[in-house]
Amino acid sequence: MADETKAPAPPPSGEPKDSQGKPNPPSVEPVPAKKPGDPAAPANPGAPGSVATGSAPAHHEAAPAKPVGPAATEWHSEMVSRLTRQYGSGIREASTYLGQNYMVVDSSLIPELLRLLRDQEQFDYCVDITALHYPEKEKAFEVIWILYSFAKNERIRVKTEIVDGQVVPSSFSIWPTANWLEREVYDMFGIRFDGHPDLKRILLPDGWKGHPLRKDYGIIQQDNEWVQINLGIESGQ
């Protein structure tokens, strides 16, 4: 009697089969393992902003505004009131910035105001004399006196603005230590002090050209002529 068991139906044309005639399961490409640092796949590949659609990335919030820095406040004191009554608009500003008191005065008050501060307000020590250069301003230089009172344990700054080439009265007769301080300002900025006993360079050689703390003096500028003559080399670099 013939075996009535039916043979399995052949797979569709073109479908791979094994040696017993059974169809192979469809092949599946292996998914590569995720490596550290690989970007995470989007939860929905078809969502806007995904790589699959080519859309632009989602909008990010703007960075927060930069915080406002400290600002100067008006400086009120009995001394400022006395000076304002005496000199009027010659005291152009009296302010406090980060705990430091300073006043901006007309250059015509120098050196009278400095002498008054020493004799009447007890600022008997001249800590430093320095300057700032603002080449974009009409009055391109600020000259600054930093004064200290031992009696009051108080420090103040006196500033005045001058144009390039303007001469400032020396305060050597008020504080003898101004001798070296004014020489340094002259050396670095080229500001001259009328009445100084021996105004000459203090850090750089006498024949050096230019004043290195001016903003228009190149950061790697060298006086090649002086270097070549005195050191016998082409450049100091």
Phi, psi and omega in degrees: 000135183290145177289120183272001179294128183279137175286149180298144181295141179294150179292160178303154182303133177090348182276131182295148179222161181272189185291340179266006178087004180272142181292140174284148175294150180301140181287143180237126179294132179293141179274121181297146180292143179287130179263153178302135178094348178291141178293147180289141178288145179295146181298324180233101185301336181269001183287153177302139181093352179278163180297326186297322183272341181076014181284164179292149179297160181299148181291134178258150179292145180294150178297147180296151181297145179295132181296146179286131181282176180295148181236153178290146176239160182293137181263116179250128174199163178297323180295316179298320178297318178297315181292323179293320177296324184281320187248354176059231183289353175296334172270096188282332182201143172223111189221165174237130178227118181052043177082001181255124180271135177213157174228143176255125186233159176292142183297339179292344180276352179269128010259007185304315181296320180297320179293321178296319179297325178287312189280323186255333184251003172068027173271082190269358183235122174270104184291315184197156169232127181215187183209165174227148181242125176235085188298340181279348182267154177297311173268094195283347185235143166249130171255134190231129174251126176255118188241151180225140176249116176294322182295322183262347189053052185225143180238136177224164175238136175245125181240145171220150182254138181223158175276162179298128181095350179288138180268139180251136177299139179287147174254020180300322181289343179268312178230107182304332179293347176298342178309302183288324182294318179291326177296322179294318177298319177297316182297314187274330185242343183082013179278130182263147181241114181289129180096358177292137185290336184199068186283106177209170181300151180237338180249318182262160179298154183302325183274006183292143180255136178090170185228107195297338182267004169287144182292338181270009176263117185303146185294331179247018181294140178231150172274086187299326180297313181295317181297317182293319182290317188268332183247347178073023178233165185283327184211152177276355180287000000 
